[in-house]
mmCIF file of C-alpha atoms in Angstrom:
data_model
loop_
_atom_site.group_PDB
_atom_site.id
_atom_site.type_symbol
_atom_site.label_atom_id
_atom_site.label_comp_id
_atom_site.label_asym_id
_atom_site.label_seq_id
_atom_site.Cartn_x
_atom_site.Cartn_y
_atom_site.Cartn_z
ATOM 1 C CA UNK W 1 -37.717 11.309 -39.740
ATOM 2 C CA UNK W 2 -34.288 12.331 -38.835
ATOM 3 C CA UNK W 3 -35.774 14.783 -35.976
ATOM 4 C CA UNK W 4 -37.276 11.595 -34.425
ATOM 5 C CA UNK W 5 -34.898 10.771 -31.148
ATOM 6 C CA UNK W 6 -33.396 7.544 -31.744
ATOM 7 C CA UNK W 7 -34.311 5.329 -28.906
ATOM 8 C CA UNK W 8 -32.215 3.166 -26.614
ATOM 9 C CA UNK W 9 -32.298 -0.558 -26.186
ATOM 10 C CA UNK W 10 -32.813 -2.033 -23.011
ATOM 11 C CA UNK W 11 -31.665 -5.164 -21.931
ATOM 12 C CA UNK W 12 -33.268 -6.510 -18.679
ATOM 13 C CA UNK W 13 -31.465 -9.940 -18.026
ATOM 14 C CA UNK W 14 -34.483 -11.381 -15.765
ATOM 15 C CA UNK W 15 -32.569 -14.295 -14.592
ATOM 16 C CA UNK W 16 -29.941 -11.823 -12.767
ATOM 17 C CA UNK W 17 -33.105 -9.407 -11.234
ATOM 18 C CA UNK W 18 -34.190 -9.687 -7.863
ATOM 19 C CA UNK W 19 -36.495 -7.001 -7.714
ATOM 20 C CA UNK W 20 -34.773 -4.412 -5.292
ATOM 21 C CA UNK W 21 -36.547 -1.428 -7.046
ATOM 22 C CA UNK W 22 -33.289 0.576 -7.242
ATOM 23 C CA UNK W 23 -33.468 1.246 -11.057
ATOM 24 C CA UNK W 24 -37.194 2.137 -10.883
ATOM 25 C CA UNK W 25 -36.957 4.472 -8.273
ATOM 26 C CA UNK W 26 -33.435 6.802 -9.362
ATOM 27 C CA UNK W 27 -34.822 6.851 -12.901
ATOM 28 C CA UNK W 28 -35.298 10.334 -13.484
ATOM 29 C CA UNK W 29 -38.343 9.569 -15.941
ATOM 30 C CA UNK W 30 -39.878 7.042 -14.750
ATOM 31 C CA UNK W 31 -39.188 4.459 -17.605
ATOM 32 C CA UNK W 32 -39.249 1.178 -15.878
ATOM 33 C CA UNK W 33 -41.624 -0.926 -13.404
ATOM 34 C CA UNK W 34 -41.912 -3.656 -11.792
ATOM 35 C CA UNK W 35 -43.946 -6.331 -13.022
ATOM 36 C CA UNK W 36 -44.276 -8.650 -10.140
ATOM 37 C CA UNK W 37 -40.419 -9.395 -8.972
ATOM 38 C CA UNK W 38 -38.837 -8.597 -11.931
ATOM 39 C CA UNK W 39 -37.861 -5.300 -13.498
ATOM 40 C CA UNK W 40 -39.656 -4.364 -16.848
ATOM 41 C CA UNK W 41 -39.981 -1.188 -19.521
ATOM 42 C CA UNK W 42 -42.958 0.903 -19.302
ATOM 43 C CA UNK W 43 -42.191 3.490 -21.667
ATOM 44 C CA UNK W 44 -39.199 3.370 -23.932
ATOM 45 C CA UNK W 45 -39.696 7.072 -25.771
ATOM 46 C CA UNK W 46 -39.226 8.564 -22.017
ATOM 47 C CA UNK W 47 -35.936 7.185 -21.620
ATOM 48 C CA UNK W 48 -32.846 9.959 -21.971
ATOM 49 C CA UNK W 49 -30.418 7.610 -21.624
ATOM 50 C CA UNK W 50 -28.842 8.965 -18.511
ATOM 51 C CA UNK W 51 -27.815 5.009 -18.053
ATOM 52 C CA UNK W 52 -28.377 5.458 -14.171
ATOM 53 C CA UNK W 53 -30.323 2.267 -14.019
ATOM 54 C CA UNK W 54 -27.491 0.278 -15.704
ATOM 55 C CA UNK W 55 -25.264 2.549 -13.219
ATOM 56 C CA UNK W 56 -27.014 1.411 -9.878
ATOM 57 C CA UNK W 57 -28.277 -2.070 -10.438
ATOM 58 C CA UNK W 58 -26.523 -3.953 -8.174
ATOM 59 C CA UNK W 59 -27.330 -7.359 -9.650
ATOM 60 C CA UNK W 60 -25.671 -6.392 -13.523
ATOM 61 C CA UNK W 61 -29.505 -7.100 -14.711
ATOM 62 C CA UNK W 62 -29.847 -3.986 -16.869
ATOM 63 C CA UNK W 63 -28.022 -3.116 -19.848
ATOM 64 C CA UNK W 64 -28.414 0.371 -22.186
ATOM 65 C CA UNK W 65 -27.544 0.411 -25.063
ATOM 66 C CA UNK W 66 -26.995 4.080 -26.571
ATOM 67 C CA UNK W 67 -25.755 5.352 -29.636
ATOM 68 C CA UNK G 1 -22.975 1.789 -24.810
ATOM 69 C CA UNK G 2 -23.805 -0.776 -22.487
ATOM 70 C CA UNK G 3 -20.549 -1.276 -19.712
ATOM 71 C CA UNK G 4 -18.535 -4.414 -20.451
ATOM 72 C CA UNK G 5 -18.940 -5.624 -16.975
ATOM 73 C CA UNK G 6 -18.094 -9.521 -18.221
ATOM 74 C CA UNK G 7 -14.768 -8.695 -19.014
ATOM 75 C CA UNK G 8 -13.514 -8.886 -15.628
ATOM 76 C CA UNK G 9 -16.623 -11.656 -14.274
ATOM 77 C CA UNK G 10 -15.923 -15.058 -13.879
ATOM 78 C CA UNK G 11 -18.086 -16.932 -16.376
ATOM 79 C CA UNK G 12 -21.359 -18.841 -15.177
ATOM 80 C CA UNK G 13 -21.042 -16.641 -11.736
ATOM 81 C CA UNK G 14 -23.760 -15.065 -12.146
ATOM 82 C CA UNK G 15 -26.226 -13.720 -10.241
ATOM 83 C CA UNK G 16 -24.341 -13.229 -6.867
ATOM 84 C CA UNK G 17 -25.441 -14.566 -3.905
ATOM 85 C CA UNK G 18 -26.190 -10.915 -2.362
ATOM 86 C CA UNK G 19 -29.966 -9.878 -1.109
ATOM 87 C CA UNK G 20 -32.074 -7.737 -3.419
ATOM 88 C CA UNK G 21 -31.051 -3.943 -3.042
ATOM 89 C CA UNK G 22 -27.633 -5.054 -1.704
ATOM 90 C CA UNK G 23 -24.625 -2.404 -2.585
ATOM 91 C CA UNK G 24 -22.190 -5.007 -2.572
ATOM 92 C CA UNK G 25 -22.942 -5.565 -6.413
ATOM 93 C CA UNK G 26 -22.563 -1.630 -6.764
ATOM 94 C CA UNK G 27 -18.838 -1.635 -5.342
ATOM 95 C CA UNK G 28 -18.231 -5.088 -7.640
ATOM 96 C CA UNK G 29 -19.236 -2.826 -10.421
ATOM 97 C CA UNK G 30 -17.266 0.073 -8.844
ATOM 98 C CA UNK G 31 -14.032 -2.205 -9.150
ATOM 99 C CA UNK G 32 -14.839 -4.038 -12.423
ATOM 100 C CA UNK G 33 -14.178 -0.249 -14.129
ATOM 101 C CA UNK G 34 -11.503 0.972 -11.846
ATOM 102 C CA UNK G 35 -9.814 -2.213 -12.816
ATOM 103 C CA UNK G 36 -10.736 -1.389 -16.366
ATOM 104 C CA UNK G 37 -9.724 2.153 -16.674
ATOM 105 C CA UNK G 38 -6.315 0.776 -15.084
ATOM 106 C CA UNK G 39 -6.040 -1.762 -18.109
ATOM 107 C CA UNK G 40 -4.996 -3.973 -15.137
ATOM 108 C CA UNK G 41 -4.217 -7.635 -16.392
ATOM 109 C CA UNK G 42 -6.534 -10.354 -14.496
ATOM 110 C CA UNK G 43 -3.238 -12.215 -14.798
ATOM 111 C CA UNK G 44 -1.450 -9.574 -12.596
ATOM 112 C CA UNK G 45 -3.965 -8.759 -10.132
ATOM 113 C CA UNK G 46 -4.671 -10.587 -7.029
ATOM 114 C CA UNK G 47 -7.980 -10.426 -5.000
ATOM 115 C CA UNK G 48 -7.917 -11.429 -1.867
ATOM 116 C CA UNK G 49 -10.686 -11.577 0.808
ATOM 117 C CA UNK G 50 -11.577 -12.908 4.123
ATOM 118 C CA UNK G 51 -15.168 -14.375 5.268
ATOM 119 C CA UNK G 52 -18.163 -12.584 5.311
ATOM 120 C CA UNK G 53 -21.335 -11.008 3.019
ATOM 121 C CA UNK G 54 -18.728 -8.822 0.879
ATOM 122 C CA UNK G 55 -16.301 -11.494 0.978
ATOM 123 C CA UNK G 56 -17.877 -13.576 -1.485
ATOM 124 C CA UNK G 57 -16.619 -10.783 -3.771
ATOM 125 C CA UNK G 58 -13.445 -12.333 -5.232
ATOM 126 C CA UNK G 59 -15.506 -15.639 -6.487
ATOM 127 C CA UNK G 60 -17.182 -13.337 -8.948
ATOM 128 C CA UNK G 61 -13.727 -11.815 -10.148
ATOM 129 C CA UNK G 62 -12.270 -13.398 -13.246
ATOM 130 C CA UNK G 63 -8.201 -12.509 -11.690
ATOM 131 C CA UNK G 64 -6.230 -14.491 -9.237
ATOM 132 C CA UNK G 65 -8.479 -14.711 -5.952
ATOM 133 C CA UNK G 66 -7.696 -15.787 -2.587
ATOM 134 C CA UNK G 67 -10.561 -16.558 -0.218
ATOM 135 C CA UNK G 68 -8.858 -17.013 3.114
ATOM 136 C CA UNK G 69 -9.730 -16.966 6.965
ATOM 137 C CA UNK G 70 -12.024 -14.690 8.710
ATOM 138 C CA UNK G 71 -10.201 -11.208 8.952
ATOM 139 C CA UNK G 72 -6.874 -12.805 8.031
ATOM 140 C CA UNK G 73 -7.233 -11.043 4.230
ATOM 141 C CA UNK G 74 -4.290 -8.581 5.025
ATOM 142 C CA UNK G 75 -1.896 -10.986 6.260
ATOM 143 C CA UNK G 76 -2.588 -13.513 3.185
ATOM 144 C CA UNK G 77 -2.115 -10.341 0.760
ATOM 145 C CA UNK G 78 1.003 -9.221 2.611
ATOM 146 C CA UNK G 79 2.596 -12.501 1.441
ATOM 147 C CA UNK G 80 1.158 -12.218 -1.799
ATOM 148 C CA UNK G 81 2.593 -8.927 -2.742
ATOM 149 C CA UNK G 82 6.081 -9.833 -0.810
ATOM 150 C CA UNK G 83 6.282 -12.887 -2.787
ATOM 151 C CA UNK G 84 5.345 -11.278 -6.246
ATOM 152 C CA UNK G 85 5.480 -7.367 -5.653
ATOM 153 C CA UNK G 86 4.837 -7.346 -9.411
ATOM 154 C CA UNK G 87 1.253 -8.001 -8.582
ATOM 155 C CA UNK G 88 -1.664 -5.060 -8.073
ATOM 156 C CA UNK G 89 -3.076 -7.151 -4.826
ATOM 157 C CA UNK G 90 -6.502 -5.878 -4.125
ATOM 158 C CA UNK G 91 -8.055 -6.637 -0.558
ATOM 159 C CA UNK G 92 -11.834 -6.739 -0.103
ATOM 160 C CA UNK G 93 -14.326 -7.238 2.958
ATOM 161 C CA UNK G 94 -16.258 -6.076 5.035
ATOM 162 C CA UNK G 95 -16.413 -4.127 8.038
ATOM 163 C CA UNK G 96 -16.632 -6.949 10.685
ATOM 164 C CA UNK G 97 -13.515 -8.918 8.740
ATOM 165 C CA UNK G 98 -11.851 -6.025 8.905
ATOM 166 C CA UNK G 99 -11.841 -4.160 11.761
ATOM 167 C CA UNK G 100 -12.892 -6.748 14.014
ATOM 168 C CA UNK G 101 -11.992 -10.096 13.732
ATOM 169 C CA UNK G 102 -9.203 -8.764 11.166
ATOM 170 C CA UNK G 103 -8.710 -5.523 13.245
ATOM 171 C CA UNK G 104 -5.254 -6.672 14.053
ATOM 172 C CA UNK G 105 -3.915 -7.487 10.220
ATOM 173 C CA UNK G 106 -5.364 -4.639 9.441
ATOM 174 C CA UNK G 107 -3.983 -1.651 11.406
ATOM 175 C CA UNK G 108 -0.694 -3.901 10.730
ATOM 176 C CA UNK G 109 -1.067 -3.452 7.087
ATOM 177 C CA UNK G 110 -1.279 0.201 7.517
ATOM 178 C CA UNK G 111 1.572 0.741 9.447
ATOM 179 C CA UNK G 112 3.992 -0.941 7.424
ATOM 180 C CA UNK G 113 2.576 1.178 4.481
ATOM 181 C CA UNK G 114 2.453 -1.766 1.870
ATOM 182 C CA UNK G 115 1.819 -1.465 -1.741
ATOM 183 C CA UNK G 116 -1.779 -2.626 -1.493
ATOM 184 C CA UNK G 117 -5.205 -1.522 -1.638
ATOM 185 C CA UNK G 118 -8.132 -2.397 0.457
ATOM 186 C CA UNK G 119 -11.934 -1.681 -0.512
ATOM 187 C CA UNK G 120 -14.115 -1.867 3.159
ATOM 188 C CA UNK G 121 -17.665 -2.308 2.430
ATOM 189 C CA UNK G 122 -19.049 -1.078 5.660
ATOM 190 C CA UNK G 123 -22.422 -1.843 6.211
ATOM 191 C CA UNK G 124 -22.264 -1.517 9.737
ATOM 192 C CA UNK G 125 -23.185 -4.750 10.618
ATOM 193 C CA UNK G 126 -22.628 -8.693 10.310
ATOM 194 C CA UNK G 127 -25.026 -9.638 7.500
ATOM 195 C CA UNK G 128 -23.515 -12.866 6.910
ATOM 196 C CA UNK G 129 -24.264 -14.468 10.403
ATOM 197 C CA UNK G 130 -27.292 -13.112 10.836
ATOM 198 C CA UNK G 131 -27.010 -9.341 12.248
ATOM 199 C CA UNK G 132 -24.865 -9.438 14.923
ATOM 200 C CA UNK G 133 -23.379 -5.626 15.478
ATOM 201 C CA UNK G 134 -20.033 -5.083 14.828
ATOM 202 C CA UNK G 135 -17.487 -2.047 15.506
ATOM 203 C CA UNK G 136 -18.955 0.048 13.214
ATOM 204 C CA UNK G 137 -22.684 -0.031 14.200
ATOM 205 C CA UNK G 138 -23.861 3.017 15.456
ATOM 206 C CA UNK G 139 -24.754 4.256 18.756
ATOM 207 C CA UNK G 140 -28.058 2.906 19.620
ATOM 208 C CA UNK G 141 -28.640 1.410 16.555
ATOM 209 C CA UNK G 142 -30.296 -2.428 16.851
ATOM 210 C CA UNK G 143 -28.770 -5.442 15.920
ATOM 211 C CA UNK G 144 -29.934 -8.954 16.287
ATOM 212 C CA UNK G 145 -27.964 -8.838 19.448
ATOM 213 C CA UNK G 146 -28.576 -5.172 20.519
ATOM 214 C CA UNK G 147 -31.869 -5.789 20.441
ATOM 215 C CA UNK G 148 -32.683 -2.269 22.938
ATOM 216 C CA UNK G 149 -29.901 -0.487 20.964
ATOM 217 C CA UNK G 150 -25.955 -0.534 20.394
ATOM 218 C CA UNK G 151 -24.360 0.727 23.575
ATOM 219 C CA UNK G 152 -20.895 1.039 22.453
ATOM 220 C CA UNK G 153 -19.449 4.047 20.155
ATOM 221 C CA UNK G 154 -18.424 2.683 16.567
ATOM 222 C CA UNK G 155 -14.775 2.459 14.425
ATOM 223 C CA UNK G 156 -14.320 5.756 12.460
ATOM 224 C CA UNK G 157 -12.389 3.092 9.835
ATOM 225 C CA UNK G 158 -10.797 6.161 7.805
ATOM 226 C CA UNK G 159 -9.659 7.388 10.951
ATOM 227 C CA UNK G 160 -8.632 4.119 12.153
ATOM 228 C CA UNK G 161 -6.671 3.579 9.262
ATOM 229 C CA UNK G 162 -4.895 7.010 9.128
ATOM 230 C CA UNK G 163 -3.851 6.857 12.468
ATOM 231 C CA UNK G 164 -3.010 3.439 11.875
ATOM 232 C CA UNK G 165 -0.373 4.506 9.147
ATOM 233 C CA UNK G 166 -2.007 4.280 5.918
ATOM 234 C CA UNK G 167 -0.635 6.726 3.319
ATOM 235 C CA UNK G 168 -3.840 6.974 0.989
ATOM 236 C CA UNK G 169 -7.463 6.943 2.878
ATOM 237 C CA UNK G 170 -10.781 7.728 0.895
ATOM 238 C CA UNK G 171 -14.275 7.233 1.915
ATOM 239 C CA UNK G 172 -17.192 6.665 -0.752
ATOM 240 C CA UNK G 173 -20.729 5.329 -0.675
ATOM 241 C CA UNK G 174 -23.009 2.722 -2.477
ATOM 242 C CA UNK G 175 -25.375 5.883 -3.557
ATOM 243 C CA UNK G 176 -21.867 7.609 -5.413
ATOM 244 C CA UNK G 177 -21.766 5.143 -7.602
ATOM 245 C CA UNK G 178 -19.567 7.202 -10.296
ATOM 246 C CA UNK G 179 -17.401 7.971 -7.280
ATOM 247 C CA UNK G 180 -16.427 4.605 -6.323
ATOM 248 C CA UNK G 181 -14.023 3.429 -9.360
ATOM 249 C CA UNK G 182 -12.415 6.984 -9.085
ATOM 250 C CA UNK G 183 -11.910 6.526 -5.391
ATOM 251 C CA UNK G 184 -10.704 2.880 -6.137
ATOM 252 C CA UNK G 185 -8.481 3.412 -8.979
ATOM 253 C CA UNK G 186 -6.537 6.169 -7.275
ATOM 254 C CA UNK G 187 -6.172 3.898 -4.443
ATOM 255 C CA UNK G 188 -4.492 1.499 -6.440
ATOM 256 C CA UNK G 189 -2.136 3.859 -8.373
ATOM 257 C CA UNK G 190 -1.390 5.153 -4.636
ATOM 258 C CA UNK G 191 2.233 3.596 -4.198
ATOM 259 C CA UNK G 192 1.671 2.542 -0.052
ATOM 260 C CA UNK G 193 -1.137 1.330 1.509
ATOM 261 C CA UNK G 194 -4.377 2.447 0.574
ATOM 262 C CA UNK G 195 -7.826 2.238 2.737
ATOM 263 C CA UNK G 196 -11.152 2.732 0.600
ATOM 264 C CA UNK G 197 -14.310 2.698 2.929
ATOM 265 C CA UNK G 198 -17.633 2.371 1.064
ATOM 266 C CA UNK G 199 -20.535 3.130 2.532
ATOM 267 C CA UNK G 200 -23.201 0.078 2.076
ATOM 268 C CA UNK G 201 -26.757 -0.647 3.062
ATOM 269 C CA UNK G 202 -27.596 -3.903 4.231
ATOM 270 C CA UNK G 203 -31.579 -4.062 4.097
ATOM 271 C CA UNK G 204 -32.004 -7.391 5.413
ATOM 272 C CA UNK G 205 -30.498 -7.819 8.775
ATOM 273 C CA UNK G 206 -29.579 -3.371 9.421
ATOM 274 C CA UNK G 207 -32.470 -2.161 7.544
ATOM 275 C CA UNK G 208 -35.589 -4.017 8.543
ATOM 276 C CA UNK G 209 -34.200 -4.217 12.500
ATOM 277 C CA UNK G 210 -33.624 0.034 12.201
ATOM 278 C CA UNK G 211 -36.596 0.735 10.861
ATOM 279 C CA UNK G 212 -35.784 1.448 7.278
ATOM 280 C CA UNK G 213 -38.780 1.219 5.206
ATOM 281 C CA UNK G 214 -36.887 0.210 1.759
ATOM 282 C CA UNK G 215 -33.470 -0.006 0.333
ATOM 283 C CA UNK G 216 -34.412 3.295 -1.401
ATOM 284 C CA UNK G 217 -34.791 4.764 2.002
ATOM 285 C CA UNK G 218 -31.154 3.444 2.847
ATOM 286 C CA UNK G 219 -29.594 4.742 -0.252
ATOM 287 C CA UNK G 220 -31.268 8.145 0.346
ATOM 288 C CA UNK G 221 -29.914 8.128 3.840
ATOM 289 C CA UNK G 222 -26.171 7.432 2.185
ATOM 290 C CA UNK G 223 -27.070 10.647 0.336
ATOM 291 C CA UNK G 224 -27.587 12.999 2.864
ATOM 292 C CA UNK G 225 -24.987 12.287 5.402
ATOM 293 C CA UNK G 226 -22.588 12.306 2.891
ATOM 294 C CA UNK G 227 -20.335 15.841 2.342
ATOM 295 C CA UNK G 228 -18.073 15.983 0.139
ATOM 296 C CA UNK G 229 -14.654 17.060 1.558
ATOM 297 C CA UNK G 230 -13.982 20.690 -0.696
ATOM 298 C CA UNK G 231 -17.878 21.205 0.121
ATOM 299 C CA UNK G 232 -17.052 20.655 4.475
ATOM 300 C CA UNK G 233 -14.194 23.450 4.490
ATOM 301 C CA UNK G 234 -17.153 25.691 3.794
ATOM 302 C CA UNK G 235 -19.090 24.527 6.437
ATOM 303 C CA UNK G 236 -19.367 25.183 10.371
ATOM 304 C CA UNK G 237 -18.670 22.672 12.961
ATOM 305 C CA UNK G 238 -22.938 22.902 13.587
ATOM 306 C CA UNK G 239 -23.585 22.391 10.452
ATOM 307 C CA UNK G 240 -21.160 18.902 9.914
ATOM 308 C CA UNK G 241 -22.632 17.772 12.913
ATOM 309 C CA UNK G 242 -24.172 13.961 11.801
ATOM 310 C CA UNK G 243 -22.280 14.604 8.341
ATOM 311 C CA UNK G 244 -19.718 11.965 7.119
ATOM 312 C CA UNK G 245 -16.996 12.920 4.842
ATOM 313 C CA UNK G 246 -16.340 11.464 1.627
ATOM 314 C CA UNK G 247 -13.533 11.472 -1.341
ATOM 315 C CA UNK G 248 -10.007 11.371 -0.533
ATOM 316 C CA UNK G 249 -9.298 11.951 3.040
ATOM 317 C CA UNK G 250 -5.940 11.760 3.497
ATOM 318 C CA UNK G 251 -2.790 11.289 0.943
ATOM 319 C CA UNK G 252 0.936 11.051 1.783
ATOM 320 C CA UNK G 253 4.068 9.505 0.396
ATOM 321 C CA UNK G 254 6.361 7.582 2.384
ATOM 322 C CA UNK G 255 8.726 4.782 1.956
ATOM 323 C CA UNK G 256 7.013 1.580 0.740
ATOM 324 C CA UNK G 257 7.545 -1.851 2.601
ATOM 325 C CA UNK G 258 8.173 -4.114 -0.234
ATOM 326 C CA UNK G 259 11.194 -0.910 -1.512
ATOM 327 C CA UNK G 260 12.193 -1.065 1.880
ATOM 328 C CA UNK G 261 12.235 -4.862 2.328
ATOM 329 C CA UNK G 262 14.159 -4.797 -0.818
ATOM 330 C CA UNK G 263 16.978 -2.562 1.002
ATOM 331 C CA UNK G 264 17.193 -5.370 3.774
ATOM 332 C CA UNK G 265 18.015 -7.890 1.572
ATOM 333 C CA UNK G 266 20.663 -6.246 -0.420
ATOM 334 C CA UNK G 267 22.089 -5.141 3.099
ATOM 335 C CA UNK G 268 21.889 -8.560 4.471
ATOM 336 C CA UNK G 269 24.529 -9.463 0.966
ATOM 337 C CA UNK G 270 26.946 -6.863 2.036
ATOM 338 C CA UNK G 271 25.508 -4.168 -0.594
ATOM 339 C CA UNK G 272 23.601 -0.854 -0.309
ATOM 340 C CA UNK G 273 24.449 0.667 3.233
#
C-alpha cells in the first residue's frame, strides 16, 4: 500500500515527436520505445524518474510528471 | 514536475522546423531555463538572430525577436542594446552566421566588450543550405562540397572570441544538457560580452556524409571529446590530445561599451572629464 512506489505520468505529445530515438536510448531503464515513428511507454513501473528523457528531447514531446 | 517550457514559447510554434535528433531544440530548452532561473521579463529581453538552421531559434521565443541578415546578428543587437541598454539582448546562430559570413560583426562585438550574450550552436557545418562546410568543419571531414575531405584547418570559436576581446567565453555541448542553462545564464549575468559555443550534431547533412551511424552515435561522440576544464589541469598534453574543453573558459572584467559610450556623451556636454 504505502510501500508501493508511486509512479510517474508520462506525457508523450505525439504531434511534437519525430522519432530521433534520443529518449529511448539515454533512458537508463529502458522505459520507452518506439512504436513506428513515434515515441511510446513500454513499462511505466521501471521508470525512476531521473526525467532525462524530458531533459534531452529536443522536440519538447515528453513531459514527467513526478511527485 | 514536468519543466514549464511554454512559458517562454511562442504559442502555436510548435513543433520546430529542426530534423529529428537535432540539438538545436536541446540549446532552445537550454535557454528557455537560463532565461527562467534569471526571472528575465520576455518584455526586456531581446533575441536576435541571423539566417541559418539555428537561426530559426528566435521565432519560437515568446520575447522581442529580431530575425535579421545572414551573419549581420551582432551588428543588429549592437543597436539594440545601444538604443535600450536596459534590455538583456541575447544573440543566437550558428556557426556559419557567425564566424563566417558574420565573422566580421562578430570579432567586432568582442572587441568592444558589449553587454551582450551570444549562444553559437556549432554544428560544424551549413545545414540550412544543404551541407556546405564552413570554418568550423574539421580537417578532412566531408561536406557536400568536400566531398574527398575538408582541406582547410577549422575556427577554434572560443579561441576566436577570446582573442577577439570577449570578456566571458564558455564552451558546452548538446549531450550536457544540464550544463547549457548554467553556461548560458552566467553568460548573461557576465557584464561585457559573452561567447557561449555549444557543441551540436547535425545528423542530416554532417552525420550521414561522416559516416555517423545515428544521432546517438553523434551525441556519444559529444561525450567523449568533451573534458571538463578542472578535470584537463590534471591531464598531460598526450592525453588532451583530440579532447575539447568545456565550461567556462575564460572570464575577465573590463570596461563595458554601452558605460563607456555613456562617458562620451556626457563629455561631448562639457561634463565628466
Amino acid at each position: 500500500m504505502s510501500e508501493e512506489k508511486k509512479l510517474p505520468r508520462i506525457e508523450i505529445i505525439e504531434k511534437y515527436c519525430k522519432g530521433c530515438h534520443i529518449c529511448v536510448e539515454f533512458c537508463p531503464t529502458k522505459v520507452l520505445e518506439m512504436k513506428g515513428f513515434v515515441v511510446s511507454v513500454k513499462d511505466l513501473s521501471k521508470c525512476i524518474k531521473c526525467m532525462q528523457c524530458e531533459l534531452r528531447c529536443p522536440d519538447f514531446a515528453i513531459k514527467v510528471y513526478a511527485e | 514536475m514536468a519543466y514549464d517550457y511554454d512559458k517562454y514559447i511562442r504559442p502555436g510554434k510548435l513543433p520546430h522546423i529542426w530534423c529529428p535528433g537535432c540539438g538545436h531544440g536541446i540549446v532552445l530548452k537550454g535557454l528557455i531555463r537560463a532565461m527562467d532561473s534569471l526571472n528575465l521579463k520576455k518584455e526586456e529581453t531581446a533575441i536576435v538572430s541571423g539566417i541559418g538552421c539555428a537561426s530559426r531559434l528566435p521565432g519560437y521565443m515568446d520575447c522581442c525577436t529580431l530575425h535579421t541578415a545572414h551573419g549581420r546578428a551582432a551588428a543588429f543587437a549592437t543597436g539594440v542594446k545601444l538604443a535600450r541598454p536596459e534590455m538583456n539582448v541575447i544573440l543566437v546562430g550558428g556557426d556559419g552566421d557567425g564566424t563566417a559570413i558574420g565573422g566580421n560583426h562578430f570579432i567586432h562585438a568582442c572587441r568592444r566588450n558589449i553587454d551582450m550574450t551570444y549562444v553559437i550552436m556549432n554544428n560544424y557545418i551549413y545545414g540550412m543550405t544543404g551541407g556546405q562546410f564552413s570554418p568550423t568543419t574539421p580537417h578532412l571531414m566531408k561536406a557536400s562540397t568536400t566531398p574527398y575531405g575538408n582541406p582547410d584547418p577549422s575556427f577554434d570559436i572560443a579561441k576566436l572570441a577570446i582573442g577577439a576581446g570577449a570578456t566571458f567565453v564558455a564552451r558546452g555541448t548538446a549531450f550536457h544538457a544540464n550544463q547549457i542553462d548554467k553556461l548560458i545564464a552566467e553568460g548573461i549575468q557576465h557584464k561585457g560580452m559573452s561567447v557561449i559555443e555549444i557543441l551540436d550534431d547535425c545528423p542530416t547533412t554532417y552525420g550521414r556524409r561522416n559516416k555517423y551511424k545515428s544521432v546517438i552515435e553523434m551525441m556519444n561522440r559529444l561525450k567523449e571529446v568533451a573534458v571538463p576544464v578542472k578535470a584537463a589541469e590534471k591531464m598531460t598534453a598526450e592525453q588532451l590530445q583530440g579532447k575539447i574543453l568545456t565550461g567556462v573558459l575564460y572570464k575577465a572584467d573590463l570596461p563595458e561599451y554601452c558605460a563607456e559610450y555613456q562617458k562620451v556623451i556626457e563629455r561631448s556636454q562639457g561634463g565628466a572629464k
